[in-house]
Amino acid sequence: MSATPNRRMVAVILLIPVVVILALWAFAWPAARIAPHDLPVGVAGSAPAADRLQQQFEQREGAFEVHRYASAADARHAIEDRSVYGAVAVTPQGPQLLTASAASPVVAQLLREAVTAQAPEGAQVQVTDVVAAPAGDARGNALGASFLPLAIAGVLSGSAVTMLRLRGGRAALALIGAATLVGVGAAALTDNWLGVITGDWWAEAGTLGLTVLATGGTVAGLAALIGPPGVGLGALLMVLLGNPFSGVTSAPELLPRPIGTIGQLMPPGAGGSLLRSVAFFDGSGAGSALLTLTIWAALGLTAVLIGGRRRARPPAVPAPSAPEPALMG
């Protein structure tokens, strides 16, 4: 055996376990440590009953970020604007819990259990789902499962552009075209057929396509700048880190710190938040997620164009040297 095959063998022996352990850490650790971290919730009503409710939330230090509202109607508007995940309103009939299962079925269930456990003995907690998840996906399982295929689609498009040696404008057009078709097809599948999302169809298709473009552009851009290893690096970022850090299956505020924050700065997390906004909340709270996806897509396409121009430039040919004058005899 030569030295090169030996090094390759050692690389495989060491690299595969490292990648597997990283994947297990990225997927299993956040799932095993789900708990509220500064989860935005509301308390509505007048003191002192509302004060007691707020104190009950604040007993778990760092778990909840409490917002106060004058009335249940104000709290309802805050939920519809995606300012809070839910709220507890003090009413003459007892505590009323307002939730939004469309924002996160996991958070809605968590709030239901927490408020029921803290309610006075014998008191009935009235629960109102202000923005309900679709009947076809009441637990959010289908929506959460849809983002891994989107991440894989982005990685595949970026890899295909690299393997087919598309450069510059052709590579950018290929990425945009593939992302557009994926967005249209995914919207038709999840909205028209499955009924998993129920908002404006074109906004949903645009969100799904932009998520794929941000991922594919990143993979292709890294490959254009640093070569084939960029494909592996892009896949690592988007699939092994971006997807489990996204919080799509639960909520970013339920993931360990700072995983939830990091996830929202990556395409899968931003795509999940943007899709919930356009599918269930008429676009409320969509601004930061839309900006994040746009930046990733723009940077990726820019890298593709720069890398293509750099590789297309022919190497400089050294000018022929002038012949030396013949020696006179």
Coordinates of C-alpha atoms in Angstrom, one line a residue:
M1 CA 0.0 0.0 0.0
S2 CA 1.2 3.5 -0.8
A3 CA 1.1 6.3 1.6
T4 CA -1.9 8.0 -0.1
P5 CA -4.3 4.9 0.2
N6 CA -3.2 4.6 3.8
R7 CA -4.1 8.2 4.5
R8 CA -7.4 7.8 2.8
M9 CA -8.2 4.7 4.8
V10 CA -7.4 6.5 8.1
A11 CA -9.5 9.5 7.0
V12 CA -12.5 7.2 6.4
I13 CA -12.1 5.5 9.7
L14 CA -11.9 8.8 11.6
L15 CA -14.2 11.0 9.5
I16 CA -17.3 8.8 9.4
P17 CA -17.7 8.4 13.2
V18 CA -17.1 12.2 13.6
V19 CA -19.9 13.0 11.1
V20 CA -22.3 10.5 12.7
I21 CA -21.6 11.8 16.2
L22 CA -22.1 15.4 15.0
A23 CA -25.4 14.4 13.4
L24 CA -26.6 12.7 16.6
W25 CA -25.6 15.7 18.7
A26 CA -27.3 18.1 16.3
F27 CA -30.6 16.2 16.1
A28 CA -30.8 14.5 19.5
W29 CA -29.5 17.2 21.9
P30 CA -32.1 19.9 21.0
A31 CA -34.9 17.3 21.0
A32 CA -33.9 16.0 24.4
R33 CA -33.6 19.5 26.0
I34 CA -36.9 21.0 24.9
A35 CA -38.0 23.6 27.4
P36 CA -39.2 27.2 27.3
H37 CA -36.5 29.9 27.1
D38 CA -37.9 33.4 27.2
L39 CA -41.0 32.2 25.5
P40 CA -43.3 35.2 24.8
V41 CA -46.6 34.9 26.5
G42 CA -49.3 37.4 27.5
V43 CA -51.3 38.2 30.6
A44 CA -54.4 40.2 30.2
G45 CA -56.6 41.7 32.9
S46 CA -56.5 44.1 35.8
A47 CA -54.5 43.7 39.0
P48 CA -54.2 42.0 41.4
A49 CA -55.4 38.8 39.7
A50 CA -53.3 39.5 36.6
D51 CA -50.3 40.3 38.8
R52 CA -50.6 36.8 40.4
L53 CA -50.7 35.2 37.0
Q54 CA -47.6 37.1 36.0
Q55 CA -45.8 36.0 39.1
Q56 CA -46.7 32.4 38.4
F57 CA -45.1 32.6 35.0
E58 CA -42.0 34.4 36.4
Q59 CA -41.4 31.8 39.0
R60 CA -39.6 29.7 36.4
E61 CA -36.7 32.1 35.9
G62 CA -35.8 32.6 32.2
A63 CA -38.6 30.4 31.0
F64 CA -41.2 33.0 30.0
E65 CA -41.2 36.6 28.7
V66 CA -44.4 38.0 30.0
H67 CA -46.3 40.8 28.1
R68 CA -49.1 42.6 29.8
Y69 CA -52.3 43.6 28.1
A70 CA -55.3 45.5 29.3
S71 CA -57.9 43.1 27.9
A72 CA -58.4 39.7 26.3
A73 CA -59.1 41.5 23.0
D74 CA -55.6 43.1 23.1
A75 CA -54.0 39.8 23.9
R76 CA -55.8 38.2 21.0
H77 CA -54.5 40.8 18.6
A78 CA -51.0 40.2 19.9
I79 CA -51.3 36.5 19.2
E80 CA -52.5 37.3 15.6
D81 CA -49.6 39.6 15.1
R82 CA -47.2 36.8 16.3
S83 CA -46.0 39.0 19.2
V84 CA -46.8 36.2 21.7
Y85 CA -47.6 32.5 21.4
G86 CA -50.5 32.6 23.8
A87 CA -52.0 34.5 26.7
V88 CA -54.0 34.1 29.9
A89 CA -56.9 36.5 30.4
V90 CA -58.5 37.1 33.8
T91 CA -62.3 37.0 33.4
P92 CA -65.2 37.0 35.9
Q93 CA -65.8 33.3 34.8
G94 CA -62.2 32.4 35.6
P95 CA -58.9 32.2 33.7
Q96 CA -59.2 32.0 29.9
L97 CA -56.3 30.6 27.9
L98 CA -55.7 31.9 24.4
T99 CA -53.4 29.8 22.2
A100 CA -52.3 29.7 18.6
S101 CA -51.7 26.1 17.6
A102 CA -50.8 27.3 14.1
A103 CA -47.7 29.0 15.6
S104 CA -46.7 25.9 17.5
P105 CA -48.9 23.0 18.6
V106 CA -46.2 22.0 21.1
V107 CA -46.3 25.5 22.7
A108 CA -50.1 25.5 22.7
Q109 CA -50.1 22.1 24.6
L110 CA -47.4 23.3 27.0
L111 CA -49.4 26.4 27.9
R112 CA -52.5 24.4 28.4
E113 CA -50.8 22.1 30.8
A114 CA -49.1 24.9 32.7
V115 CA -52.2 27.0 33.1
T116 CA -54.4 24.1 34.1
A117 CA -51.9 23.0 36.7
Q118 CA -51.8 26.5 38.2
A119 CA -55.5 27.1 38.2
P120 CA -57.3 27.1 41.5
E121 CA -58.8 23.8 42.5
G122 CA -62.1 23.2 40.9
A123 CA -61.7 26.1 38.4
Q124 CA -62.4 25.4 34.8
V125 CA -59.9 26.9 32.3
Q126 CA -61.6 28.0 29.1
V127 CA -59.3 27.4 26.1
T128 CA -59.7 29.3 22.8
D129 CA -57.4 28.5 19.9
V130 CA -57.2 32.0 18.3
V131 CA -55.2 30.8 15.2
A132 CA -55.8 27.1 14.9
A133 CA -53.6 24.7 13.0
P134 CA -55.3 23.1 9.9
A135 CA -57.4 20.1 10.6
G136 CA -55.2 18.1 8.3
D137 CA -52.1 18.7 10.4
A138 CA -53.4 19.5 13.9
R139 CA -50.1 18.5 15.5
G140 CA -47.9 20.2 13.0
N141 CA -46.1 16.9 12.1
A142 CA -46.4 17.3 8.3
L143 CA -45.3 20.9 8.3
G144 CA -42.3 20.0 10.5
A145 CA -41.4 17.0 8.3
S146 CA -41.5 19.1 5.1
F147 CA -38.3 21.1 5.8
L148 CA -35.8 18.3 5.7
P149 CA -36.7 17.5 2.1
L150 CA -36.4 21.3 1.3
A151 CA -33.0 21.4 2.7
I152 CA -32.0 18.3 0.8
A153 CA -33.5 19.8 -2.4
G154 CA -31.3 22.9 -1.9
V155 CA -28.2 20.8 -1.3
L156 CA -29.0 18.7 -4.4
S157 CA -29.5 21.7 -6.6
G158 CA -26.2 23.3 -5.5
S159 CA -24.4 19.9 -5.9
A160 CA -25.8 19.4 -9.4
V161 CA -24.7 22.9 -10.5
T162 CA -21.2 22.1 -9.3
M163 CA -21.0 18.6 -10.7
L164 CA -22.3 19.7 -14.1
R165 CA -19.7 22.5 -14.1
L166 CA -22.2 25.3 -14.7
R167 CA -20.6 28.6 -14.2
G168 CA -21.6 32.2 -13.6
G169 CA -25.0 33.3 -15.0
R170 CA -25.9 29.8 -16.2
A171 CA -25.4 28.4 -12.7
A172 CA -27.4 31.2 -11.1
L173 CA -30.3 30.7 -13.6
A174 CA -30.2 26.9 -12.9
L175 CA -30.5 27.5 -9.2
I176 CA -33.3 30.0 -9.5
G177 CA -35.2 27.8 -12.0
A178 CA -34.9 24.7 -9.9
A179 CA -36.0 26.6 -6.7
T180 CA -39.0 28.1 -8.5
L181 CA -40.2 24.7 -9.7
V182 CA -39.7 23.2 -6.2
G183 CA -41.6 26.0 -4.6
V184 CA -44.5 25.6 -7.0
G185 CA -44.6 21.8 -6.6
A186 CA -44.2 21.9 -2.9
A187 CA -47.0 24.4 -2.5
A188 CA -49.3 22.3 -4.7
L189 CA -48.5 19.3 -2.6
T190 CA -48.8 20.8 0.9
D191 CA -51.6 23.3 0.2
N192 CA -53.8 21.9 -2.5
W193 CA -53.5 18.2 -1.8
L194 CA -52.6 17.7 1.9
G195 CA -54.1 20.9 3.3
V196 CA -51.1 21.4 5.6
I197 CA -50.9 25.1 4.9
T198 CA -53.8 27.3 4.1
G199 CA -52.6 30.8 3.3
D200 CA -52.0 32.8 0.2
W201 CA -50.8 30.2 -2.4
W202 CA -48.3 32.4 -4.2
A203 CA -46.8 33.6 -0.9
E204 CA -46.4 30.0 0.2
A205 CA -44.8 28.9 -3.1
G206 CA -42.5 31.9 -2.9
T207 CA -41.4 31.1 0.6
L208 CA -40.7 27.4 -0.2
G209 CA -38.8 28.4 -3.4
L210 CA -36.8 31.1 -1.6
T211 CA -35.8 28.6 1.1
V212 CA -34.5 26.2 -1.5
L213 CA -32.7 29.0 -3.3
A214 CA -31.0 30.2 -0.1
T215 CA -29.8 26.7 0.6
G216 CA -28.8 25.8 -3.0
G217 CA -27.1 29.1 -3.5
T218 CA -25.0 28.7 -0.4
V219 CA -23.9 25.2 -1.4
A220 CA -23.1 26.2 -5.0
G221 CA -21.5 29.5 -3.9
L222 CA -19.1 27.7 -1.4
A223 CA -18.2 25.2 -4.1
A224 CA -17.5 28.1 -6.6
L225 CA -15.2 29.8 -4.1
I226 CA -13.3 26.9 -2.5
G227 CA -14.0 24.0 -4.8
P228 CA -15.7 20.6 -4.3
P229 CA -15.2 20.7 -0.5
G230 CA -17.7 23.6 -0.5
V231 CA -20.5 21.1 -1.3
G232 CA -19.7 19.1 1.8
L233 CA -19.5 22.2 4.0
G234 CA -22.8 23.5 2.6
A235 CA -24.5 20.2 3.3
L236 CA -23.1 20.2 6.8
L237 CA -24.4 23.7 7.5
M238 CA -27.9 23.2 6.0
V239 CA -28.8 19.6 6.8
L240 CA -26.8 18.6 9.8
L241 CA -27.1 22.0 11.6
G242 CA -29.7 24.2 10.0
N243 CA -32.5 21.6 10.0
P244 CA -32.3 20.4 13.6
F245 CA -31.6 24.0 14.8
S246 CA -34.7 25.3 12.9
G247 CA -37.3 24.7 15.6
V248 CA -39.9 24.0 12.9
T249 CA -41.2 20.9 14.8
S250 CA -41.5 22.8 18.1
A251 CA -40.5 26.5 18.4
P252 CA -37.2 28.3 18.5
E253 CA -37.8 29.4 22.1
L254 CA -38.1 25.7 23.1
L255 CA -34.6 24.8 22.0
P256 CA -31.5 25.1 24.2
R257 CA -29.7 28.5 24.1
P258 CA -28.3 29.7 21.7
I259 CA -29.5 27.0 19.3
G260 CA -32.9 28.6 18.7
T261 CA -31.3 31.9 17.8
I262 CA -28.7 30.4 15.6
G263 CA -31.4 28.3 13.8
Q264 CA -33.4 31.4 12.9
L265 CA -30.4 32.9 11.2
M266 CA -30.1 29.9 8.8
P267 CA -32.4 29.1 5.9
P268 CA -34.3 26.2 7.3
G269 CA -35.3 28.1 10.5
A270 CA -36.0 31.3 8.7
G271 CA -38.0 29.4 6.1
G272 CA -40.1 27.7 8.7
S273 CA -40.9 30.9 10.5
L274 CA -41.7 32.7 7.2
L275 CA -44.0 29.9 6.0
R276 CA -46.0 29.9 9.3
S277 CA -46.4 33.7 8.9
V278 CA -47.7 33.6 5.4
A279 CA -49.7 30.4 5.7
F280 CA -51.6 31.2 9.0
F281 CA -51.0 34.8 10.1
D282 CA -51.5 36.8 6.9
G283 CA -47.8 37.7 6.8
S284 CA -47.5 39.0 10.4
G285 CA -44.0 38.7 11.8
A286 CA -42.5 37.8 8.4
G287 CA -40.0 40.6 8.1
S288 CA -36.9 39.2 9.8
A289 CA -37.3 35.7 8.3
L290 CA -37.8 37.1 4.8
L291 CA -34.7 39.3 5.2
T292 CA -32.6 36.4 6.4
L293 CA -33.5 34.2 3.5
T294 CA -32.9 37.0 1.0
I295 CA -29.5 37.7 2.4
W296 CA -28.5 34.0 2.2
A297 CA -29.8 33.7 -1.4
A298 CA -28.1 36.9 -2.5
L299 CA -24.8 36.0 -1.0
G300 CA -24.9 32.5 -2.5
L301 CA -25.7 33.8 -6.0
T302 CA -23.1 36.5 -5.7
A303 CA -20.5 33.9 -4.8
V304 CA -21.6 31.7 -7.7
L305 CA -21.1 34.7 -10.1
I306 CA -17.8 35.7 -8.6
G307 CA -16.4 32.1 -8.6
G308 CA -17.6 31.6 -12.2
R309 CA -15.9 34.7 -13.4
R310 CA -12.7 33.8 -11.6
R311 CA -12.5 30.3 -13.1
A312 CA -13.5 31.5 -16.5
R313 CA -10.6 33.9 -16.7
P314 CA -7.8 32.3 -18.8
P315 CA -4.4 32.0 -17.1
A316 CA -2.0 34.7 -18.0
V317 CA 0.5 33.6 -20.6
P318 CA 4.0 34.9 -20.0
A319 CA 5.3 37.2 -22.7
P320 CA 8.1 35.6 -24.8
S321 CA 11.5 36.8 -23.8
A322 CA 13.6 38.7 -26.3
P323 CA 16.4 36.7 -27.9
E324 CA 19.8 37.3 -26.6
P325 CA 22.1 39.0 -29.1
A326 CA 24.6 36.7 -30.7
L327 CA 28.1 37.0 -29.5
M328 CA 30.5 38.5 -31.9
G329 CA 33.5 36.4 -32.6

